[in-house]
Amino acid sequence: MEHGETSFHNIIVTGGAGYIGSHVILSLLLTRKFKIISIDNYSNSHAESLERVSKIARESLPVDASEEDKFSVIIDDRKVDLTNSLAVREVFEAYGKGNIWGLIHIAALKAVGESGTVPIEYYRVNVAATITLLQLMDEFELHRLVYSSSAAVYGIPPKIPTPETTALKAKSVYGRTKAISETIIKDICQSNPKWRVISLRYFNPAGAYESGQIGEHPVGIPENLLPRLAQMAAEQVEGPVNVFGNEYNTRDGTCVRDYIHVVDLAEGHRLALEALSDGSLQKTFGNVAGNNVNYKAYNLGTGHGKTVLEVVNVMKEVTNFAYEIKFGNPRAGDAPTLTADPALAKTELGFSASSDLERICRDLWNWQAKNPAGYGTQRAQRS
Ligand code: UD1
């Protein structure tokens, strides 16, 4: 079977092999409505993740699955760096004008601390490469986009839970790359009603697919709380847990975050993609002021926050690991509390994150216990 010959929608997912990307692709494949082209440079991901996604999807097919169904679970896995525009162009050319239905742009650099030390690199990868991608999309008549943004665009928000109407005042270079990209994309939507774009502002994605076959495998020592706790329990990294500040104005003095199960987050991408179809346009964009501007941003979160100490306690129960806790200084730019107002995504996308923190931690631990060194590559042995 050749590209473009099936009844499936061809979808490009950038950052497809990464933690979020692999779960998003799985969510799409399980619907049996999409054929996936993944673009990833494997700078913070592993090819094995896509092999496992494809295997899960293949095994979920019914015994009488059609040849088309069997073809659809084979991912067109392209090892391409998004900043190499010629290589990206080749992917678009392989399918041809009008043959790709939608694009989910997840690939980005995402380490908040690092972004302040190498800002040019963050703007080059997160903003400049996004502009090139938008140009190619326009040239190849592809105007449906789901863009990965972040709650980091809000900085320290004045209103908790935080609605999408909150002013974007990011506190980090990383957050600004996302806010700037959102602004650019919105301007493009304003210039031409052909574009239909949804930005998804992630709160704190965590957990793993319930079978434990795919999950998060950050390169190097994880900076984020949950992967760090999981790797400590799996004896991949050493303790103690350094809690960044315990004098915040929160219930126990530590920061509150809205942890969302990565499988719920992935479902949010599927819903957003489907909201870009002709039949959903009125519902999705009908109430945008100024009309004819098909751009919306949605929070993806649960609406409920947990403190750092609450997270450590749940992980302790789930893993039986005796975490040693050390209270350190607050981390620069950290918001005391960051929780989503999830109402808009619920009304307009039909999205709701059903998994609680306990479920997130259980699934995270299931993945980590089954794959102590992640995808088991040389990188894992080095870290
Ligand atoms: C950050 C970014 C987010 C990004 C995410 C994943 C912001 C506001 N958020 O989330 O956009 O998508 O990383 O890269 O910039 N903590 C500790 N000790 C640790 C690690 C974390 O106490 O060793 C605390 C942090 O202070 C924070 C909470 O745990 O309150 C969660 O931290 P983390 O997992 O790093 O996520 P965020 O900083 O919330």
Coordinates of C-alpha atoms and ligand atoms in Angstrom, one line a residue:
M1 CA 0.0 0.0 0.0
E2 CA 1.3 3.5 -0.9
H3 CA 1.0 6.7 0.9
G4 CA -2.3 8.4 0.4
E5 CA -4.1 5.3 -0.8
T6 CA -6.0 4.5 2.3
S7 CA -9.2 5.9 3.8
F8 CA -7.2 6.9 6.9
H9 CA -6.3 10.5 7.7
N10 CA -2.5 11.0 7.4
I11 CA -1.2 12.8 10.5
I12 CA 2.3 14.1 11.1
V13 CA 3.3 14.1 14.8
T14 CA 6.6 16.0 15.5
G15 CA 8.4 14.7 18.6
G16 CA 6.5 11.5 18.0
A17 CA 9.0 9.2 19.7
G18 CA 9.1 11.2 22.9
Y19 CA 7.2 10.8 26.1
I20 CA 4.1 12.8 25.1
G21 CA 4.3 12.0 21.4
S22 CA 4.4 8.2 21.9
H23 CA 1.2 8.3 24.0
V24 CA -0.5 10.7 21.6
I25 CA 0.3 8.4 18.6
L26 CA -1.0 5.4 20.6
S27 CA -4.3 7.2 21.3
L28 CA -4.7 8.0 17.6
L29 CA -3.8 4.5 16.4
L30 CA -6.3 2.9 18.8
T31 CA -9.1 4.7 17.0
R32 CA -8.1 3.0 13.7
K33 CA -8.8 6.3 11.9
F34 CA -5.3 7.7 11.4
K35 CA -2.1 6.8 9.7
I36 CA 0.9 8.3 11.5
I37 CA 4.1 9.9 10.2
S38 CA 6.4 10.6 13.1
I39 CA 9.2 13.2 12.9
D40 CA 11.8 13.0 15.7
N41 CA 15.5 13.6 15.9
Y42 CA 15.8 11.3 19.0
S43 CA 17.6 14.0 21.0
N44 CA 15.5 13.1 24.1
S45 CA 13.7 10.0 22.9
H46 CA 14.2 6.4 21.8
A47 CA 13.1 4.6 18.5
E48 CA 12.0 1.7 20.6
S49 CA 9.1 3.7 22.0
L50 CA 7.5 3.7 18.5
E51 CA 8.1 0.0 18.0
R52 CA 6.3 -0.6 21.2
V53 CA 3.4 1.7 20.3
S54 CA 3.0 0.0 17.0
K55 CA 3.0 -3.4 18.7
I56 CA 0.3 -2.4 21.2
A57 CA -1.8 -1.1 18.4
R58 CA -1.3 -4.2 16.3
E59 CA -2.2 -6.4 19.2
S60 CA -5.4 -4.5 19.8
L61 CA -6.7 -5.1 16.3
P62 CA -9.6 -7.6 16.0
V63 CA -8.7 -11.0 14.5
D64 CA -10.6 -10.2 11.3
A65 CA -8.8 -6.8 10.9
S66 CA -8.5 -5.6 7.3
E67 CA -5.3 -5.2 5.4
E68 CA -5.9 -1.4 5.7
D69 CA -6.2 -1.7 9.5
K70 CA -2.9 -3.7 9.6
F71 CA -1.2 -1.1 7.4
S72 CA -2.5 1.7 9.6
V73 CA -0.6 0.6 12.7
I74 CA 2.7 0.7 11.0
I75 CA 4.2 4.1 11.9
D76 CA 6.2 6.0 9.2
D77 CA 9.1 6.8 11.5
R78 CA 11.3 9.6 10.2
K79 CA 14.5 10.4 12.0
V80 CA 14.6 14.1 11.0
D81 CA 15.7 17.2 12.9
L82 CA 13.0 19.9 12.7
T83 CA 15.7 22.6 12.3
N84 CA 16.8 20.9 9.1
S85 CA 14.1 22.4 6.8
L86 CA 15.3 20.4 3.7
A87 CA 14.9 17.1 5.5
V88 CA 11.4 18.2 6.8
R89 CA 10.4 19.2 3.3
E90 CA 11.3 15.7 2.0
V91 CA 8.8 14.2 4.4
F92 CA 6.0 16.6 3.1
E93 CA 7.1 15.8 -0.5
A94 CA 6.8 12.0 0.1
Y95 CA 3.1 12.5 0.7
G96 CA 2.4 15.5 -1.6
K97 CA 0.2 18.5 -1.5
G98 CA -3.2 18.0 0.2
N99 CA -2.4 14.4 1.3
I100 CA -1.7 15.1 5.0
W101 CA -4.8 15.9 7.0
G102 CA -3.3 17.3 10.2
L103 CA -0.2 17.9 12.1
I104 CA 0.5 17.7 15.9
H105 CA 3.5 19.7 16.8
I106 CA 5.0 18.4 20.0
A107 CA 8.8 18.5 19.4
A108 CA 10.6 21.1 21.5
L109 CA 13.3 21.6 24.0
K110 CA 11.6 21.7 27.4
A111 CA 14.1 22.1 30.3
V112 CA 13.1 25.3 32.1
G113 CA 16.4 25.8 33.8
E114 CA 18.5 25.1 30.7
S115 CA 16.4 27.5 28.6
G116 CA 17.8 30.4 30.6
T117 CA 21.4 29.4 29.9
V118 CA 21.1 28.7 26.2
P119 CA 18.2 30.9 25.0
I120 CA 19.3 31.1 21.4
E121 CA 19.1 27.4 21.1
Y122 CA 15.6 27.4 22.7
Y123 CA 14.4 30.1 20.3
R124 CA 16.0 28.4 17.3
V125 CA 14.4 25.0 18.1
N126 CA 11.1 26.0 19.6
V127 CA 10.3 29.2 17.6
A128 CA 12.3 29.3 14.4
A129 CA 11.7 25.7 13.5
T130 CA 8.0 26.2 14.3
I131 CA 7.9 29.1 11.7
T132 CA 9.6 26.9 9.1
L133 CA 7.1 24.2 9.8
L134 CA 4.1 26.6 9.4
Q135 CA 5.6 27.8 6.1
L136 CA 5.9 24.2 4.8
M137 CA 2.4 23.4 6.0
D138 CA 1.0 26.3 4.1
E139 CA 2.9 25.4 1.0
F140 CA 1.6 21.8 1.2
E141 CA -2.0 22.9 1.9
L142 CA -2.0 21.5 5.4
H143 CA -3.8 23.9 7.7
R144 CA -4.9 21.8 10.6
L145 CA -2.6 22.1 13.6
V146 CA -2.6 21.0 17.2
Y147 CA 0.2 22.8 19.0
S148 CA 1.8 21.7 22.3
S149 CA 1.9 24.7 24.6
S150 CA 2.4 24.8 28.3
A151 CA 1.0 26.2 31.5
A152 CA 4.5 27.8 31.7
V153 CA 3.0 30.6 29.5
Y154 CA 1.1 31.9 32.5
G155 CA 4.2 32.5 34.7
I156 CA 2.8 33.2 38.2
P157 CA -0.9 33.5 37.4
P158 CA -3.0 36.0 39.4
K159 CA -6.1 33.7 39.3
I160 CA -6.2 30.1 40.6
P161 CA -7.4 27.8 39.0
T162 CA -6.2 29.6 35.9
P163 CA -8.5 30.2 32.9
E164 CA -7.2 30.5 29.4
T165 CA -8.1 34.2 29.3
T166 CA -5.2 34.9 31.8
A167 CA -2.5 37.2 30.4
L168 CA 0.6 35.3 29.2
K169 CA 3.5 36.4 31.4
A170 CA 6.0 33.5 31.2
K171 CA 8.8 33.5 33.8
S172 CA 11.3 31.4 31.8
V173 CA 12.8 31.4 28.3
Y174 CA 11.1 28.1 27.8
G175 CA 7.7 29.5 28.7
R176 CA 8.3 32.5 26.4
T177 CA 9.2 30.3 23.4
K178 CA 5.7 28.7 23.9
A179 CA 3.9 32.1 24.4
I180 CA 5.7 33.6 21.4
S181 CA 4.9 30.6 19.2
E182 CA 1.2 30.8 20.3
T183 CA 1.2 34.5 19.3
I184 CA 2.8 33.8 15.9
I185 CA 0.3 31.0 15.2
K186 CA -2.7 33.2 16.2
D187 CA -1.5 36.0 13.9
I188 CA -1.3 33.5 11.0
C189 CA -4.8 32.3 11.8
Q190 CA -6.0 35.9 11.8
S191 CA -4.4 36.4 8.3
N192 CA -6.1 33.4 6.7
P193 CA -9.3 31.6 7.7
K194 CA -8.0 28.4 6.1
W195 CA -5.9 27.8 9.2
R196 CA -7.5 25.9 12.1
V197 CA -5.3 25.6 15.1
I198 CA -5.7 24.5 18.7
S199 CA -3.0 25.2 21.2
L200 CA -3.0 22.8 24.2
R201 CA -1.5 24.3 27.4
Y202 CA -0.3 21.3 29.4
F203 CA -0.1 21.4 33.1
N204 CA 2.1 18.6 34.6
P205 CA 1.9 15.5 32.5
A206 CA 2.9 12.3 34.4
G207 CA 2.3 8.5 34.5
A208 CA 2.5 6.0 31.7
Y209 CA 0.3 3.8 29.6
E210 CA -1.3 1.2 31.9
S211 CA 0.5 -1.9 30.4
G212 CA 3.8 -0.3 31.3
Q213 CA 5.2 -0.9 27.8
I214 CA 5.7 2.8 27.1
G215 CA 6.5 5.7 29.5
E216 CA 8.9 8.5 30.2
H217 CA 12.6 8.0 29.7
P218 CA 14.4 11.3 30.0
V219 CA 18.0 11.4 28.8
G220 CA 20.2 12.0 31.8
I221 CA 19.1 12.6 35.4
P222 CA 15.5 13.7 35.5
E223 CA 14.9 17.3 36.7
N224 CA 11.1 16.9 37.0
L225 CA 9.6 15.6 40.2
L226 CA 7.8 12.5 39.3
P227 CA 10.3 10.9 36.9
R228 CA 12.9 11.6 39.5
L229 CA 11.0 9.9 42.3
A230 CA 10.3 6.9 40.1
Q231 CA 14.0 6.6 39.2
M232 CA 15.0 6.9 42.9
A233 CA 12.7 4.0 43.8
A234 CA 14.1 2.0 40.9
E235 CA 17.6 2.8 42.2
Q236 CA 18.6 4.5 39.0
V237 CA 19.3 7.8 40.7
E238 CA 20.3 8.6 44.3
G239 CA 18.4 10.6 46.9
P240 CA 17.6 12.6 48.9
V241 CA 14.5 14.4 47.4
N242 CA 15.4 18.0 47.3
V243 CA 12.1 19.9 47.9
F244 CA 12.4 23.3 46.3
G245 CA 11.0 25.5 49.1
N246 CA 8.6 24.9 52.0
E247 CA 7.5 28.3 52.9
Y248 CA 5.0 29.0 50.2
N249 CA 1.5 30.1 51.0
T250 CA 0.1 26.6 50.4
R251 CA -1.4 24.0 52.7
D252 CA 2.0 22.5 53.6
G253 CA 4.3 25.2 52.4
T254 CA 5.4 23.3 49.2
C255 CA 4.4 24.1 45.6
V256 CA 1.1 22.9 44.2
R257 CA 0.8 21.5 40.7
D258 CA -1.9 20.0 38.6
Y259 CA -0.7 16.5 37.6
I260 CA -2.4 15.1 34.6
H261 CA -2.2 11.5 33.4
V262 CA -0.3 11.3 30.2
V263 CA -3.0 9.0 28.7
D264 CA -5.7 11.7 29.5
L265 CA -3.4 14.3 28.0
A266 CA -3.0 12.1 24.8
E267 CA -6.8 11.8 24.6
G268 CA -6.9 15.6 24.7
H269 CA -4.8 15.7 21.6
R270 CA -7.1 13.3 19.8
L271 CA -10.2 15.4 20.8
A272 CA -8.4 18.6 19.6
L273 CA -7.5 17.0 16.3
E274 CA -11.1 15.8 15.8
A275 CA -12.3 19.3 16.7
L276 CA -10.5 20.6 13.6
S277 CA -12.7 18.5 11.2
D278 CA -15.3 20.3 9.0
G279 CA -18.2 19.1 11.1
S280 CA -16.8 20.5 14.3
L281 CA -15.6 23.9 13.2
Q282 CA -18.7 25.8 14.3
K283 CA -18.6 24.2 17.7
T284 CA -14.9 24.7 18.2
F285 CA -14.4 28.2 16.7
G286 CA -18.0 29.5 16.4
N287 CA -17.7 31.9 19.3
V288 CA -14.3 33.3 18.5
A289 CA -14.5 37.1 18.6
G290 CA -14.0 38.7 15.2
N291 CA -15.2 35.5 13.4
N292 CA -13.4 33.6 10.7
V293 CA -10.4 33.3 13.0
N294 CA -9.9 29.6 13.8
Y295 CA -7.6 29.7 16.7
K296 CA -8.2 28.5 20.3
A297 CA -6.0 27.7 23.3
Y298 CA -7.2 25.1 25.9
N299 CA -5.8 24.1 29.3
L300 CA -5.2 20.4 29.7
G301 CA -5.3 19.7 33.4
T302 CA -7.5 18.2 36.1
G303 CA -8.4 21.4 38.0
H304 CA -7.0 19.8 41.2
G305 CA -3.6 20.5 42.7
K306 CA -1.2 18.5 44.8
T307 CA 1.7 19.7 46.9
V308 CA 5.3 18.3 46.5
L309 CA 5.0 16.5 49.8
E310 CA 1.6 15.0 48.8
V311 CA 3.2 13.7 45.7
V312 CA 6.2 12.2 47.6
N313 CA 3.7 10.5 50.0
V314 CA 1.7 8.9 47.2
M315 CA 4.8 7.7 45.5
K316 CA 6.0 6.3 48.9
E317 CA 2.8 4.3 49.2
V318 CA 2.9 3.0 45.7
T319 CA 6.6 2.1 45.6
N320 CA 7.2 1.2 49.2
F321 CA 10.4 3.2 48.9
A322 CA 11.6 5.2 51.9
Y323 CA 12.3 8.6 50.3
E324 CA 14.6 10.8 52.3
I325 CA 13.5 14.4 52.1
K326 CA 15.7 17.5 52.2
F327 CA 14.2 21.0 52.2
G328 CA 16.1 23.3 49.9
N329 CA 15.7 26.8 48.5
P330 CA 12.8 27.7 46.2
R331 CA 13.6 27.3 42.5
A332 CA 13.7 30.5 40.5
G333 CA 10.5 31.3 38.6
D334 CA 8.4 28.6 40.3
A335 CA 4.8 29.5 40.8
P336 CA 3.5 28.6 44.3
T337 CA 0.3 27.1 42.8
L338 CA -0.4 26.2 39.2
T339 CA -3.7 24.5 38.5
A340 CA -5.9 24.5 35.4
D341 CA -9.4 25.8 35.1
P342 CA -10.4 22.9 32.9
A343 CA -14.0 24.2 32.1
L344 CA -13.4 25.4 28.5
A345 CA -11.8 22.2 27.3
K346 CA -14.6 20.3 28.9
T347 CA -17.4 22.3 27.2
E348 CA -15.8 22.7 23.8
L349 CA -13.6 19.6 23.4
G350 CA -15.5 17.2 25.6
F351 CA -12.3 16.7 27.5
S352 CA -12.0 15.6 31.1
A353 CA -8.9 14.1 32.9
S354 CA -10.3 11.2 34.8
S355 CA -7.2 9.8 36.4
D356 CA -6.2 11.0 39.9
L357 CA -2.7 11.2 41.3
E358 CA -2.8 7.7 42.8
R359 CA -3.5 6.2 39.4
I360 CA -0.8 8.4 37.8
C361 CA 1.8 7.1 40.4
R362 CA 0.7 3.5 40.0
D363 CA 1.0 3.6 36.2
L364 CA 4.3 5.5 36.5
W365 CA 5.7 2.9 38.9
N366 CA 4.4 0.0 36.7
W367 CA 6.4 1.4 33.8
Q368 CA 9.5 2.1 35.9
A369 CA 9.5 -1.2 37.7
K370 CA 9.1 -3.1 34.4
N371 CA 11.8 -0.9 32.6
P372 CA 14.2 0.2 35.4
A373 CA 16.5 1.7 32.8
G374 CA 13.8 3.0 30.5
Y375 CA 14.0 1.8 27.0
G376 CA 17.3 0.1 27.8
T377 CA 19.6 1.9 25.4
Q378 CA 23.2 2.8 25.9
R379 CA 22.1 6.2 26.9
A380 CA 20.2 4.7 29.9
Q381 CA 23.4 2.9 31.0
R382 CA 25.4 6.1 30.9
S383 CA 22.9 8.2 32.9
Ligands
UD1_1 C1 7.9 22.4 34.4 C2 7.4 23.5 33.5 C3 6.5 22.9 32.5 C4 7.1 21.8 31.8 C5 7.5 20.7 32.8 C6 8.2 19.6 32.1 C7 7.0 25.7 34.5 C8 6.1 26.5 35.3 N1 6.6 24.4 34.3 O1 6.9 22.1 35.3 O2 6.1 23.9 31.6 O3 6.3 21.2 30.8 O4 8.4 21.3 33.7 O5 9.5 19.9 31.7 O6 8.0 26.1 34.1 N2 10.2 19.9 42.6 C9 11.0 19.7 43.8 N3 12.1 18.9 43.7 C10 12.6 18.4 42.5 C11 11.8 18.6 41.4 C12 10.7 19.4 41.5 O7 10.6 20.1 44.9 O8 13.6 17.7 42.5 C13 9.0 20.7 42.7 C14 9.0 21.9 41.9 O9 9.4 23.0 42.6 C15 7.5 22.0 41.5 C16 7.0 20.6 41.5 O10 8.0 19.8 42.2 O11 6.8 22.7 42.5 C17 6.9 20.0 40.1 O12 8.2 20.3 39.4 P1 8.5 19.7 38.0 O13 8.2 18.3 37.9 O14 9.9 20.1 37.6 O15 7.5 20.5 37.0 P2 7.2 22.0 36.9 O16 8.3 22.9 37.2 O17 5.9 22.3 37.6

